[in-house]
mmCIF file of N, CA and C in Angstrom:
data_model
loop_
_atom_site.group_PDB
_atom_site.id
_atom_site.type_symbol
_atom_site.label_atom_id
_atom_site.label_comp_id
_atom_site.label_asym_id
_atom_site.label_seq_id
_atom_site.Cartn_x
_atom_site.Cartn_y
_atom_site.Cartn_z
ATOM 1 N N MET A 1 122.000 113.424 88.012
ATOM 2 C CA MET A 1 120.830 112.063 89.648
ATOM 3 C C MET A 1 120.513 113.041 90.659
ATOM 4 N N GLN A 2 119.740 112.490 91.315
ATOM 5 C CA GLN A 2 119.415 113.358 92.433
ATOM 6 C C GLN A 2 119.429 111.911 93.732
ATOM 7 N N THR A 3 119.704 112.643 94.861
ATOM 8 C CA THR A 3 119.365 111.819 95.880
ATOM 9 C C THR A 3 118.075 112.408 96.899
ATOM 10 N N LEU A 4 117.140 111.707 97.110
ATOM 11 C CA LEU A 4 115.743 112.177 97.963
ATOM 12 C C LEU A 4 116.004 110.960 99.082
ATOM 13 N N THR A 5 115.786 111.679 100.670
ATOM 14 C CA THR A 5 115.474 111.147 101.073
ATOM 15 C C THR A 5 113.969 110.778 102.002
ATOM 16 N N PHE A 6 113.675 109.707 102.448
ATOM 17 C CA PHE A 6 112.095 110.206 102.753
ATOM 18 C C PHE A 6 112.095 108.982 104.289
ATOM 19 N N GLU A 7 111.491 110.040 104.678
ATOM 20 C CA GLU A 7 110.969 109.101 106.028
ATOM 21 C C GLU A 7 109.387 108.513 106.587
ATOM 22 N N CYS A 8 108.798 107.353 106.265
ATOM 23 C CA CYS A 8 108.020 107.414 105.728
ATOM 24 C C CYS A 8 107.688 105.915 107.151
ATOM 25 N N GLU A 9 106.684 105.509 107.002
ATOM 26 C CA GLU A 9 105.996 103.994 107.517
ATOM 27 C C GLU A 9 106.414 103.443 107.185
ATOM 28 N N VAL A 10 106.548 102.058 107.684
ATOM 29 C CA VAL A 10 105.957 100.929 106.621
ATOM 30 C C VAL A 10 104.796 99.809 107.470
ATOM 31 N N THR A 11 103.679 99.801 106.248
ATOM 32 C CA THR A 11 102.793 99.567 106.816
ATOM 33 C C THR A 11 103.095 97.580 107.039
ATOM 34 N N VAL A 12 101.712 96.574 108.272
ATOM 35 C CA VAL A 12 102.785 95.886 108.357
ATOM 36 C C VAL A 12 102.131 94.788 107.101
ATOM 37 N N GLU A 13 101.817 95.310 105.674
ATOM 38 C CA GLU A 13 101.287 94.611 104.805
ATOM 39 C C GLU A 13 102.624 94.849 103.384
ATOM 40 N N ARG A 14 103.710 95.688 104.518
ATOM 41 C CA ARG A 14 105.527 95.638 104.128
ATOM 42 C C ARG A 14 104.586 97.074 102.444
ATOM 43 N N ASP A 15 103.706 98.497 103.292
ATOM 44 C CA ASP A 15 103.219 98.344 101.237
ATOM 45 C C ASP A 15 103.957 100.099 102.315
ATOM 46 N N VAL A 16 104.336 100.916 101.118
ATOM 47 C CA VAL A 16 105.427 101.857 101.055
ATOM 48 C C VAL A 16 104.678 102.937 99.621
ATOM 49 N N VAL A 17 104.063 103.961 100.134
ATOM 50 C CA VAL A 17 103.687 104.670 98.560
ATOM 51 C C VAL A 17 104.170 106.310 98.930
ATOM 52 N N LEU A 18 105.499 106.519 97.910
ATOM 53 C CA LEU A 18 106.271 107.924 97.524
ATOM 54 C C LEU A 18 105.629 108.405 97.000
ATOM 55 N N ARG A 19 105.488 109.579 96.968
ATOM 56 C CA ARG A 19 105.151 111.028 96.253
ATOM 57 C C ARG A 19 106.197 111.501 95.845
ATOM 58 N N LEU A 20 106.912 111.445 94.422
ATOM 59 C CA LEU A 20 108.209 112.461 93.920
ATOM 60 C C LEU A 20 107.751 113.773 94.149
ATOM 61 N N PRO A 21 109.285 114.157 94.576
ATOM 62 C CA PRO A 21 108.488 115.515 93.562
ATOM 63 C C PRO A 21 108.750 116.322 92.063
ATOM 64 N N THR A 22 108.083 117.054 91.866
ATOM 65 C CA THR A 22 107.644 117.696 90.588
ATOM 66 C C THR A 22 109.031 117.897 89.926
ATOM 67 N N THR A 23 110.542 118.482 90.559
ATOM 68 C CA THR A 23 111.611 117.743 89.586
ATOM 69 C C THR A 23 111.899 116.890 89.323
ATOM 70 N N ILE A 24 111.278 115.448 89.202
ATOM 71 C CA ILE A 24 111.569 114.627 88.922
ATOM 72 C C ILE A 24 110.718 114.621 87.511
ATOM 73 N N ALA A 25 111.481 113.989 86.532
ATOM 74 C CA ALA A 25 110.506 114.479 84.534
ATOM 75 C C ALA A 25 110.024 113.221 84.681
ATOM 76 N N PRO A 26 108.623 112.802 84.093
ATOM 77 C CA PRO A 26 108.136 111.945 84.253
ATOM 78 C C PRO A 26 109.032 111.135 83.102
ATOM 79 N N GLY A 27 109.370 109.790 83.049
ATOM 80 C CA GLY A 27 109.988 108.869 82.216
ATOM 81 C C GLY A 27 110.884 108.131 82.640
ATOM 82 N N ARG A 28 111.388 107.058 82.010
ATOM 83 C CA ARG A 28 111.723 106.099 83.002
ATOM 84 C C ARG A 28 113.039 106.238 83.273
ATOM 85 N N HIS A 29 113.396 106.072 84.986
ATOM 86 C CA HIS A 29 113.857 106.259 85.577
ATOM 87 C C HIS A 29 115.008 104.808 86.520
ATOM 88 N N ARG A 30 115.841 104.879 86.806
ATOM 89 C CA ARG A 30 116.361 103.647 87.398
ATOM 90 C C ARG A 30 116.583 104.441 89.204
ATOM 91 N N ILE A 31 115.710 103.260 90.177
ATOM 92 C CA ILE A 31 115.667 104.104 91.216
ATOM 93 C C ILE A 31 116.312 102.766 92.347
ATOM 94 N N ALA A 32 117.053 103.607 93.161
ATOM 95 C CA ALA A 32 118.411 102.975 93.933
ATOM 96 C C ALA A 32 116.830 102.753 95.088
ATOM 97 N N LEU A 33 116.826 101.866 96.235
ATOM 98 C CA LEU A 33 116.386 102.182 97.222
ATOM 99 C C LEU A 33 117.377 101.235 98.592
ATOM 100 N N VAL A 34 117.162 101.975 99.528
ATOM 101 C CA VAL A 34 118.339 101.831 100.191
ATOM 102 C C VAL A 34 117.223 101.382 101.725
ATOM 103 N N ILE A 35 117.344 100.460 102.801
ATOM 104 C CA ILE A 35 116.683 100.859 103.562
ATOM 105 C C ILE A 35 117.328 100.669 105.060
ATOM 106 N N ASP A 36 117.113 101.722 105.643
ATOM 107 C CA ASP A 36 117.831 102.394 106.786
ATOM 108 C C ASP A 36 116.636 102.797 108.377
ATOM 109 N N PRO A 37 116.318 101.584 108.894
ATOM 110 C CA PRO A 37 116.034 101.437 109.753
ATOM 111 C C PRO A 37 116.123 102.732 110.933
ATOM 112 N N VAL A 38 114.555 103.612 111.729
ATOM 113 C CA VAL A 38 114.966 104.428 112.199
ATOM 114 C C VAL A 38 115.459 103.401 113.631
ATOM 115 N N GLU A 39 116.078 103.902 114.610
ATOM 116 C CA GLU A 39 116.510 103.390 115.746
ATOM 117 C C GLU A 39 115.196 103.914 116.697
ATOM 118 N N SER A 40 114.615 102.504 117.479
ATOM 119 C CA SER A 40 113.389 103.538 117.989
ATOM 120 C C SER A 40 113.445 102.681 119.754
ATOM 121 N N PRO A 41 112.700 103.110 120.718
ATOM 122 C CA PRO A 41 112.536 101.814 121.936
ATOM 123 C C PRO A 41 112.476 100.643 121.697
ATOM 124 N N ALA A 42 111.557 100.104 120.947
ATOM 125 C CA ALA A 42 110.704 99.408 120.344
ATOM 126 C C ALA A 42 110.830 97.808 120.543
ATOM 127 N N SER A 43 110.866 96.695 121.851
ATOM 128 C CA SER A 43 111.287 95.761 122.547
ATOM 129 C C SER A 43 110.269 94.520 121.141
ATOM 130 N N GLU A 44 110.894 93.629 121.530
ATOM 131 C CA GLU A 44 111.025 92.454 120.359
ATOM 132 C C GLU A 44 109.079 92.051 120.703
ATOM 133 N N ALA A 45 108.537 92.949 121.784
ATOM 134 C CA ALA A 45 107.366 92.345 122.220
ATOM 135 C C ALA A 45 106.235 93.195 121.232
ATOM 136 N N ASP A 46 107.256 94.157 121.042
ATOM 137 C CA ASP A 46 105.938 95.098 119.578
ATOM 138 C C ASP A 46 106.208 94.469 117.999
ATOM 139 N N LEU A 47 106.968 93.585 117.668
ATOM 140 C CA LEU A 47 107.533 93.645 116.486
ATOM 141 C C LEU A 47 105.842 92.858 116.170
ATOM 142 N N ASP A 48 105.292 92.540 114.816
ATOM 143 C CA ASP A 48 104.265 91.819 114.529
ATOM 144 C C ASP A 48 104.367 91.982 112.918
ATOM 145 N N PRO A 49 105.074 90.844 113.053
ATOM 146 C CA PRO A 49 105.550 90.336 111.328
ATOM 147 C C PRO A 49 104.253 90.259 110.420
ATOM 148 N N VAL A 50 103.376 89.442 111.189
ATOM 149 C CA VAL A 50 102.108 89.129 109.469
ATOM 150 C C VAL A 50 100.851 90.124 110.356
ATOM 151 N N GLY A 51 100.563 89.993 111.268
ATOM 152 C CA GLY A 51 99.414 91.355 111.790
ATOM 153 C C GLY A 51 97.964 90.328 111.332
ATOM 154 N N ASP A 52 97.342 90.325 112.762
ATOM 155 C CA ASP A 52 96.042 89.421 112.837
ATOM 156 C C ASP A 52 95.408 90.005 111.623
ATOM 157 N N THR A 53 95.445 91.044 110.854
ATOM 158 C CA THR A 53 94.270 91.723 110.132
ATOM 159 C C THR A 53 95.056 90.410 108.455
ATOM 160 N N VAL A 54 95.980 89.888 108.411
ATOM 161 C CA VAL A 54 96.166 89.554 106.756
ATOM 162 C C VAL A 54 95.827 88.423 107.110
ATOM 163 N N PRO A 55 94.865 87.615 106.185
ATOM 164 C CA PRO A 55 94.551 86.202 105.640
ATOM 165 C C PRO A 55 95.812 85.482 105.461
ATOM 166 N N PRO A 56 95.171 83.988 105.957
ATOM 167 C CA PRO A 56 96.026 83.063 105.553
ATOM 168 C C PRO A 56 96.001 82.790 104.044
ATOM 169 N N ARG A 57 97.442 82.455 103.204
ATOM 170 C CA ARG A 57 97.588 82.634 102.015
ATOM 171 C C ARG A 57 98.181 81.198 101.526
ATOM 172 N N THR A 58 98.086 80.191 102.638
ATOM 173 C CA THR A 58 98.651 78.929 101.990
ATOM 174 C C THR A 58 97.148 78.151 102.842
ATOM 175 N N GLY A 59 97.537 76.938 102.147
ATOM 176 C CA GLY A 59 97.137 76.470 103.023
ATOM 177 C C GLY A 59 97.397 75.262 104.195
ATOM 178 N N LEU A 60 98.524 75.172 104.614
ATOM 179 C CA LEU A 60 99.492 74.990 105.541
ATOM 180 C C LEU A 60 99.202 75.946 107.114
ATOM 181 N N TRP A 61 98.995 77.346 106.294
ATOM 182 C CA TRP A 61 99.115 78.835 106.805
ATOM 183 C C TRP A 61 97.758 78.557 108.001
ATOM 184 N N ALA A 62 96.753 78.018 106.565
ATOM 185 C CA ALA A 62 95.155 77.988 107.362
ATOM 186 C C ALA A 62 95.052 77.093 108.208
ATOM 187 N N ARG A 63 95.767 76.033 108.390
ATOM 188 C CA ARG A 63 95.798 74.818 109.410
ATOM 189 C C ARG A 63 95.923 75.455 110.755
ATOM 190 N N LEU A 64 97.326 75.810 110.279
ATOM 191 C CA LEU A 64 98.006 76.228 112.020
ATOM 192 C C LEU A 64 97.657 77.334 112.630
ATOM 193 N N ALA A 65 96.751 78.660 111.908
ATOM 194 C CA ALA A 65 96.226 79.273 112.273
ATOM 195 C C ALA A 65 94.625 78.745 113.532
ATOM 196 N N ALA A 66 94.383 77.638 112.606
ATOM 197 C CA ALA A 66 93.509 77.458 113.339
ATOM 198 C C ALA A 66 93.683 76.637 114.747
ATOM 199 N N VAL A 67 94.886 76.023 114.993
ATOM 200 C CA VAL A 67 95.306 75.195 115.546
ATOM 201 C C VAL A 67 95.595 76.222 116.380
ATOM 202 N N ARG A 68 96.157 77.431 116.260
ATOM 203 C CA ARG A 68 96.888 78.546 116.806
ATOM 204 C C ARG A 68 95.386 78.884 117.826
ATOM 205 N N ASP A 69 94.322 79.023 117.171
ATOM 206 C CA ASP A 69 93.353 79.178 117.130
ATOM 207 C C ASP A 69 92.370 79.087 118.430
ATOM 208 N N GLN A 70 91.855 77.347 118.198
ATOM 209 C CA GLN A 70 92.131 76.448 119.273
ATOM 210 C C GLN A 70 92.701 76.332 120.632
ATOM 211 N N ALA A 71 93.491 76.527 120.076
ATOM 212 C CA ALA A 71 94.565 76.552 121.721
ATOM 213 C C ALA A 71 94.401 77.937 122.478
ATOM 214 N N ALA A 72 94.495 79.336 122.181
ATOM 215 C CA ALA A 72 94.280 80.641 122.356
ATOM 216 C C ALA A 72 92.740 80.269 123.500
ATOM 217 N N LEU A 73 91.303 79.127 122.609
ATOM 218 C CA LEU A 73 90.428 79.323 123.222
ATOM 219 C C LEU A 73 90.261 78.666 124.074
ATOM 220 N N ALA A 74 91.095 77.240 124.505
ATOM 221 C CA ALA A 74 91.032 76.097 125.360
ATOM 222 C C ALA A 74 92.134 77.442 126.868
ATOM 223 N N GLY A 75 92.666 78.544 126.212
ATOM 224 C CA GLY A 75 93.864 78.457 127.268
ATOM 225 C C GLY A 75 94.970 77.818 127.647
ATOM 226 N N GLU A 76 95.333 77.356 126.509
ATOM 227 C CA GLU A 76 96.680 76.453 126.095
ATOM 228 C C GLU A 76 97.768 77.508 125.249
ATOM 229 N N LEU A 77 97.544 78.634 125.153
ATOM 230 C CA LEU A 77 98.526 79.147 124.051
ATOM 231 C C LEU A 77 99.758 79.801 124.755
ATOM 232 N N ALA A 78 101.083 78.748 124.349
ATOM 233 C CA ALA A 78 102.054 79.778 125.213
ATOM 234 C C ALA A 78 102.554 81.207 124.542
ATOM 235 N N GLU A 79 103.143 81.574 126.195
ATOM 236 C CA GLU A 79 103.845 82.701 125.149
ATOM 237 C C GLU A 79 104.755 82.796 124.497
ATOM 238 N N PRO A 80 104.897 83.969 123.161
ATOM 239 C CA PRO A 80 105.817 83.787 122.388
ATOM 240 C C PRO A 80 107.459 84.168 123.243
ATOM 241 N N MET A 81 108.008 83.091 122.182
ATOM 242 C CA MET A 81 109.675 82.952 122.667
ATOM 243 C C MET A 81 110.028 84.034 122.069
ATOM 244 N N SER A 82 111.172 85.058 122.905
ATOM 245 C CA SER A 82 112.718 85.348 122.175
ATOM 246 C C SER A 82 113.044 85.321 121.295
ATOM 247 N N TRP A 83 113.464 85.687 120.441
ATOM 248 C CA TRP A 83 114.974 85.186 119.268
ATOM 249 C C TRP A 83 115.892 84.364 119.992
ATOM 250 N N ASP A 84 116.593 84.784 121.277
ATOM 251 C CA ASP A 84 117.579 84.418 121.724
ATOM 252 C C ASP A 84 116.622 83.067 122.548
ATOM 253 N N ASP A 85 115.752 83.170 122.801
ATOM 254 C CA ASP A 85 114.739 81.899 123.396
ATOM 255 C C ASP A 85 115.342 80.477 121.881
ATOM 256 N N VAL A 86 114.278 80.512 121.314
ATOM 257 C CA VAL A 86 114.455 80.159 119.811
ATOM 258 C C VAL A 86 115.880 79.474 118.933
ATOM 259 N N LEU A 87 116.153 80.792 119.476
ATOM 260 C CA LEU A 87 117.734 80.125 118.679
ATOM 261 C C LEU A 87 118.211 78.942 120.058
ATOM 262 N N ALA A 88 117.944 79.213 121.041
ATOM 263 C CA ALA A 88 118.847 78.330 122.469
ATOM 264 C C ALA A 88 118.292 77.066 122.161
ATOM 265 N N GLU A 89 116.278 76.774 122.188
ATOM 266 C CA GLU A 89 115.892 75.250 121.501
ATOM 267 C C GLU A 89 116.463 75.231 119.916
ATOM 268 N N THR A 90 116.978 75.690 119.218
ATOM 269 C CA THR A 90 117.393 74.826 117.768
ATOM 270 C C THR A 90 118.392 74.235 118.714
ATOM 271 N N GLN A 91 119.537 75.034 119.080
ATOM 272 C CA GLN A 91 120.439 74.255 119.454
ATOM 273 C C GLN A 91 120.738 73.071 119.905
ATOM 274 N N ARG A 92 119.629 73.328 121.085
ATOM 275 C CA ARG A 92 119.390 72.253 122.352
ATOM 276 C C ARG A 92 118.990 70.688 121.422
ATOM 277 N N ARG A 93 117.551 71.412 120.569
ATOM 278 C CA ARG A 93 117.468 69.960 119.752
ATOM 279 C C ARG A 93 117.926 69.935 118.436
ATOM 280 N N ARG A 94 118.850 70.556 118.136
ATOM 281 C CA ARG A 94 119.860 69.852 116.959
ATOM 282 C C ARG A 94 121.540 69.050 117.534
ATOM 283 N N GLY A 95 121.407 69.650 119.484
ATOM 284 C CA GLY A 95 122.703 68.607 119.776
ATOM 285 C C GLY A 95 123.988 69.435 119.937
ATOM 286 N N ASP A 96 123.312 71.033 119.739
ATOM 287 C CA ASP A 96 125.195 71.789 119.502
ATOM 288 C C ASP A 96 125.031 72.395 121.083
ATOM 289 N N LEU A 97 126.627 72.123 121.273
ATOM 290 C CA LEU A 97 127.341 72.873 122.119
ATOM 291 C C LEU A 97 127.493 74.564 121.865
ATOM 292 N N ASP A 98 127.583 74.734 123.147
ATOM 293 C CA ASP A 98 128.278 76.058 123.228
ATOM 294 C C ASP A 98 129.844 75.920 123.421
ATOM 295 N N ASP A 99 130.728 76.188 122.527
ATOM 296 C CA ASP A 99 132.319 75.952 123.207
ATOM 297 C C ASP A 99 132.789 76.825 123.891
#
């Protein structure tokens, strides 16, 4: 068994391509993958979970994208909420109270 460590860039499409060293013989192998994010000073504003280049894959996604585009053209597109704001809004709507 060999342990290999790679540092690689994960694309917005979540693709990763690894080229194994020649010490790995061709044939059937079991590969275990552990994702250990590299710490970076990136902020929430840097996150782009899907990317604008990915076309909608469902009808609902296409309708929501059209509504978003229409709001953007009208200048009515709200600023994205932070994760803390989303959690607070969810708790407010559910009637959850902080103890």
